Coordinates of C-alpha atoms in Angstrom, one line a residue:
X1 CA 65.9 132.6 155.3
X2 CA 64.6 129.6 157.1
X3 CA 66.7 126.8 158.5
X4 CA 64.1 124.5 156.4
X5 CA 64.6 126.2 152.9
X6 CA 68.5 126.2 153.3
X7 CA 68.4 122.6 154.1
X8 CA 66.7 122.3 151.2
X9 CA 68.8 124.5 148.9
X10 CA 71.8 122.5 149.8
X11 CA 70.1 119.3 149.1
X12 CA 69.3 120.7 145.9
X13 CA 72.7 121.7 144.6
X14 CA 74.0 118.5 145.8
X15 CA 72.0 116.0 144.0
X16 CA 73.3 118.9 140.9
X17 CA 77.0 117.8 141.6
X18 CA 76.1 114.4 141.8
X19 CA 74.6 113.9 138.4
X20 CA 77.1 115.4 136.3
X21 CA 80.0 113.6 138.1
X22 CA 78.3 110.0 137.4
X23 CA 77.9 110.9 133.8
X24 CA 81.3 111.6 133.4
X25 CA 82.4 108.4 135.5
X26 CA 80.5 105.9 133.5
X27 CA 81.4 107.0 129.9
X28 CA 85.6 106.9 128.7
X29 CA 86.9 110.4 127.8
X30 CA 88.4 108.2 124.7
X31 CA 86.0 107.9 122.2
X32 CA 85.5 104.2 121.7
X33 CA 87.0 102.7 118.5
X34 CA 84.6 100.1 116.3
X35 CA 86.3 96.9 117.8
X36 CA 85.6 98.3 121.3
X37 CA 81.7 98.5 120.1
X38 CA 80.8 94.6 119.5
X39 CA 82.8 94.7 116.6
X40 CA 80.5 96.8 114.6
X41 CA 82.0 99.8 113.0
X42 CA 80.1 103.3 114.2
X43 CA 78.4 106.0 112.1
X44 CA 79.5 109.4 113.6
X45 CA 77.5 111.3 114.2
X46 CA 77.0 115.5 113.3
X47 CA 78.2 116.8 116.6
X48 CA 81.2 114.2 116.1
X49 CA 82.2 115.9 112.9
X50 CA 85.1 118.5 114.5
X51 CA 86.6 115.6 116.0
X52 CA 90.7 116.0 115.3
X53 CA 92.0 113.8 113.3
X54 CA 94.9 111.0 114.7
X55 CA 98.6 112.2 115.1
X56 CA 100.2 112.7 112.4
X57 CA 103.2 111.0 114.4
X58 CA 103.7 107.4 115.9
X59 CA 104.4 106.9 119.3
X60 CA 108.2 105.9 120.4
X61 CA 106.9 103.0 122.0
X62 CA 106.0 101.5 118.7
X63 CA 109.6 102.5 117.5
X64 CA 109.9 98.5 117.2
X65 CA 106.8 97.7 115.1
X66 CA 106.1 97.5 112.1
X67 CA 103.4 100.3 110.7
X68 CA 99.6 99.0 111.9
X69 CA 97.4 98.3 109.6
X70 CA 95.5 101.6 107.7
X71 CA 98.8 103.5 108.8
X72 CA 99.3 104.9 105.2
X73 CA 95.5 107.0 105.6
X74 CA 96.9 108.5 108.4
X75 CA 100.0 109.4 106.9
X76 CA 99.1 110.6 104.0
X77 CA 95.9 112.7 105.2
X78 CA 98.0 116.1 104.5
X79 CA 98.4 115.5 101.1
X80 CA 95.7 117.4 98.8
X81 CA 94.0 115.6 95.8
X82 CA 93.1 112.2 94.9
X83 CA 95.8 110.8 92.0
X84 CA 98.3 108.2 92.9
X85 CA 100.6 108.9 95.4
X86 CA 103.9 109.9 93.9
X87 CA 107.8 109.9 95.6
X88 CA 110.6 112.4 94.6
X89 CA 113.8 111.4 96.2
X90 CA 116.1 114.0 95.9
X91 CA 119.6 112.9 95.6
X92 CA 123.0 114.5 95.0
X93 CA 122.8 113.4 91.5
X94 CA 119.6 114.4 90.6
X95 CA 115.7 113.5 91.5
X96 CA 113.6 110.5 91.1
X97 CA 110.1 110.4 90.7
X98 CA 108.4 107.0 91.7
X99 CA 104.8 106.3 91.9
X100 CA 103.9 103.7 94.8
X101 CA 101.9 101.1 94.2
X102 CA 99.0 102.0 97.4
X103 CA 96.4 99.8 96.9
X104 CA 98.5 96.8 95.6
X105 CA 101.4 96.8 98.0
X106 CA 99.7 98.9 101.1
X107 CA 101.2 97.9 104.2
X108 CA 105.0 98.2 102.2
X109 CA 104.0 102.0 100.9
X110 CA 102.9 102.5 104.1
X111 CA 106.2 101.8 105.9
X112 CA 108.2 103.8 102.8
X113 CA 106.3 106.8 103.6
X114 CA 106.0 106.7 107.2
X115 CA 109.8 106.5 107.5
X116 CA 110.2 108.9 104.9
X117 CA 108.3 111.5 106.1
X118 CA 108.9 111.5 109.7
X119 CA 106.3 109.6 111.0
X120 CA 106.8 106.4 111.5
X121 CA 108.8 105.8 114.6
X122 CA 112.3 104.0 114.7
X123 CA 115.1 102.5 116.7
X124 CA 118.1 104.4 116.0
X125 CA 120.8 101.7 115.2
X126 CA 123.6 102.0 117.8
X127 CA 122.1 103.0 120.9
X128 CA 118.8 101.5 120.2
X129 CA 116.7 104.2 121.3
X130 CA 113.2 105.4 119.8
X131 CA 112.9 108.0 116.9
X132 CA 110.2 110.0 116.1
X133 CA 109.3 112.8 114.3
X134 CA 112.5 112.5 112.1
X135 CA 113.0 111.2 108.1
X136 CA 114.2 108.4 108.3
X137 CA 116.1 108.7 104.6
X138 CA 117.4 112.0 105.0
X139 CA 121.5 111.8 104.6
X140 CA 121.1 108.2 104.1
X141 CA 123.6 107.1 101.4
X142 CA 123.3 104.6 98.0
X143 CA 125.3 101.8 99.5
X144 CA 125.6 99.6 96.8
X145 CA 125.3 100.0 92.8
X146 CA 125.5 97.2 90.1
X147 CA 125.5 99.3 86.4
X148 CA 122.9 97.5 84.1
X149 CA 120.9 95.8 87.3
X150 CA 120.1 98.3 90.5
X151 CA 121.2 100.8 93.0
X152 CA 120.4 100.3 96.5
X153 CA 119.6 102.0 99.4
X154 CA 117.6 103.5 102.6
X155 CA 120.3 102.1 105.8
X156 CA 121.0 104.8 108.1
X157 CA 124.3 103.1 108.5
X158 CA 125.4 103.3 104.8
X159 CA 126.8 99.4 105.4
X160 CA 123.9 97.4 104.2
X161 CA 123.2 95.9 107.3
X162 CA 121.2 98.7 108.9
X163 CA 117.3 98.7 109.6
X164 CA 114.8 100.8 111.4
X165 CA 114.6 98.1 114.2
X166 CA 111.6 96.0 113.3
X167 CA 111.0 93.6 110.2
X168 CA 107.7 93.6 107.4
X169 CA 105.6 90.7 105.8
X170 CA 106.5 90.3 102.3
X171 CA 103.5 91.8 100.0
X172 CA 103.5 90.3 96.5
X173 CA 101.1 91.4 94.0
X174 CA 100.8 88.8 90.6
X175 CA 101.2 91.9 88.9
X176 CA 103.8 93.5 90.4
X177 CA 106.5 92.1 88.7
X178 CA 110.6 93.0 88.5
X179 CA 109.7 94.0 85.1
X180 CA 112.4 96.6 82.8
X181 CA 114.2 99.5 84.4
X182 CA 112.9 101.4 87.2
X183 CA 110.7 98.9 89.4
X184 CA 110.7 99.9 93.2
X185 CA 111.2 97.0 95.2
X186 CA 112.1 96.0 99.3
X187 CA 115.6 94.3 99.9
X188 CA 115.9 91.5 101.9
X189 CA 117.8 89.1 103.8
X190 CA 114.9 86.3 103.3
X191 CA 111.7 85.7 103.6
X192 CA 109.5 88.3 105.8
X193 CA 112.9 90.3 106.6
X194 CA 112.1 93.9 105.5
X195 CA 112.9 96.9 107.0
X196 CA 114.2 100.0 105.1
X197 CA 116.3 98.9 102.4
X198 CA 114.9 99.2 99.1
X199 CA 116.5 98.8 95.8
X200 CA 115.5 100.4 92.1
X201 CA 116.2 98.2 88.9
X202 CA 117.9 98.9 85.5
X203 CA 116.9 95.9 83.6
X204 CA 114.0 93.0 84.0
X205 CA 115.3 90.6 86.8
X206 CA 112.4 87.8 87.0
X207 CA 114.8 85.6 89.5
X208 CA 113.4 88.7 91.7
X209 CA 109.5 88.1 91.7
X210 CA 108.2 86.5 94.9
X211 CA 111.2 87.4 96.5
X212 CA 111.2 91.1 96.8
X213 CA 108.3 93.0 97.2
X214 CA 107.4 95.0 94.8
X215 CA 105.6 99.0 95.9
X216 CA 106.7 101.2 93.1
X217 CA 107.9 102.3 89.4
X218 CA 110.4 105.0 88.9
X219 CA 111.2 107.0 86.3
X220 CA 114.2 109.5 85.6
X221 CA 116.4 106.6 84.0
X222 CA 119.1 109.0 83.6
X223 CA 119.4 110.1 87.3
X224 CA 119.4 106.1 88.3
X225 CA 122.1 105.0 85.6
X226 CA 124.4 108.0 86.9
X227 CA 123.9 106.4 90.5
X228 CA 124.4 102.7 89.0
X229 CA 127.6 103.8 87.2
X230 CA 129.4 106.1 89.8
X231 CA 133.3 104.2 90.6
X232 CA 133.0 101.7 93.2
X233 CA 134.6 98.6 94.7
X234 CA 135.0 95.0 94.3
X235 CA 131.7 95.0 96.9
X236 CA 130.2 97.4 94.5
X237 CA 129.8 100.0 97.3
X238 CA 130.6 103.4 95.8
X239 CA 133.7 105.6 96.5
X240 CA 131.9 108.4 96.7
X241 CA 128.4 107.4 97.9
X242 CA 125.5 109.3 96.1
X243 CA 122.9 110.8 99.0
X244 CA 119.3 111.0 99.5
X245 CA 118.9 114.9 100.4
X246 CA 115.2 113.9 100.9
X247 CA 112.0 112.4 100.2
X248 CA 108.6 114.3 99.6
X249 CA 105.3 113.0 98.7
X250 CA 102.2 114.6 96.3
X251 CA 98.9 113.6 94.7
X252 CA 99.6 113.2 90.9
X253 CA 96.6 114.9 89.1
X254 CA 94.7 112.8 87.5

């Protein structure tokens, strides 16, 4: 072989190097999200169609943020059908059977069943640090019961003062109203103060509306009165707490 045509060789698988290391250096190896493309949402396209979906799982860093908006899509993606989303809590007394209130009260449903399932990441309460991957609910207790008005729950720390380490928006709905027995509804400590807490009526409490923000309706009255009327104290914080064992999620059928 010449010394000319292994000049040239050389040259020749250079300039081959060259051009698939500047493709790959001009273009992220993230695909680009629809604010990232002038604000107009993209069209994938066929060879995009394999693409994995996002994780299931938040990151710990967002442990102190509420869920982002269009969280409950990606938290609910497992779940096979199309009916409304339905909640069993399982409790030592018995199980509950809610159905949430997704395209009226989004963003609260959203946080319910991100913390419920695991997803949604957390601040553990005393030392503060992240949480993911973990139900939130699970062993969590009914801290406080009122026969003939509501039981209350979802604090890791059983004491009512407890939280996943970040706050919600209040979501009301003019529908959504604290309406008979078995409305689903946030507690509070004021106005935009959410966290975990949630509470589950016995009776129509209207003092409630625009307060509390209603995701849910719950059936199984006779599982929720024997919560409501187990003994407790002046405080109305059981003796014997009742537990949530756990909360799963399915597609009613429609």
């Amino acid at each position: 072989m010449s010394k000319t045509t292994l000049i040239l060789i050389i040259a020749a698988l250079s300039a081959l190097g060259l051009g698939c290391d500047s493709k790959n250096r001009g273009q992220s190896q993230t695909p680009a999200t629809s604010d990232q493309q002038n604000g107009a949402a993209q069209t994938p396209s066929p060879r995009h169609a394999s693409t994995p979906a996002p994780a299931a799982f938040d990151e710990a860093r967002t442990a102190d943020e509420p869920p982002e908006q269009g969280a409950l899509l990606r938290y609910t993606a497992d779940l096979k059908g199309s009916g409304a989303l339905v909640a069993s809590i399982q409790t030592s007394l018995g199980i509950i059977r809610c159905e949430l209130e997704e395209e009226r009260a989004p963003r609260t449903v959203a946080n319910f069943v991100g913390l419920a399932r695991g997803q949604k990441a957390w601040l553990e309460p005393s030392s503060q640090t992240a949480v993911t991957g973990k139900p939130y609910f699970d062993g969590t207790i009914f801290h406080r019961v009122i026969p003939d008005f509501m039981i209350q729950g979802g604090d890791p720390t059983g004491t009512g003062f407890g939280g996943p380490g970040y706050e919600i928006a209040d979501e009301f709905h003019p529908e959504l109203r604290h309406r008979g027995e078995g409305i689903l509804s946030m507690a509070n400590r004021g106005p935009n103060t959410g966290g975990s807490q949630f509470f589950i009526t016995q009776a129509t409490a209207p003092h409630l509306d625009e307060r509390h923000s209603v995701f849910g309706r719950c059936s199984s009255p006779d599982v929720i009165k024997a919560i409501a009327r187990v003994p407790s104290d002046a405080r109305n914080r059981p003796i014997s707490p009742p537990v949530i064992e756990a909360i799963t999620f399915v597609r009613a059928t429609k």
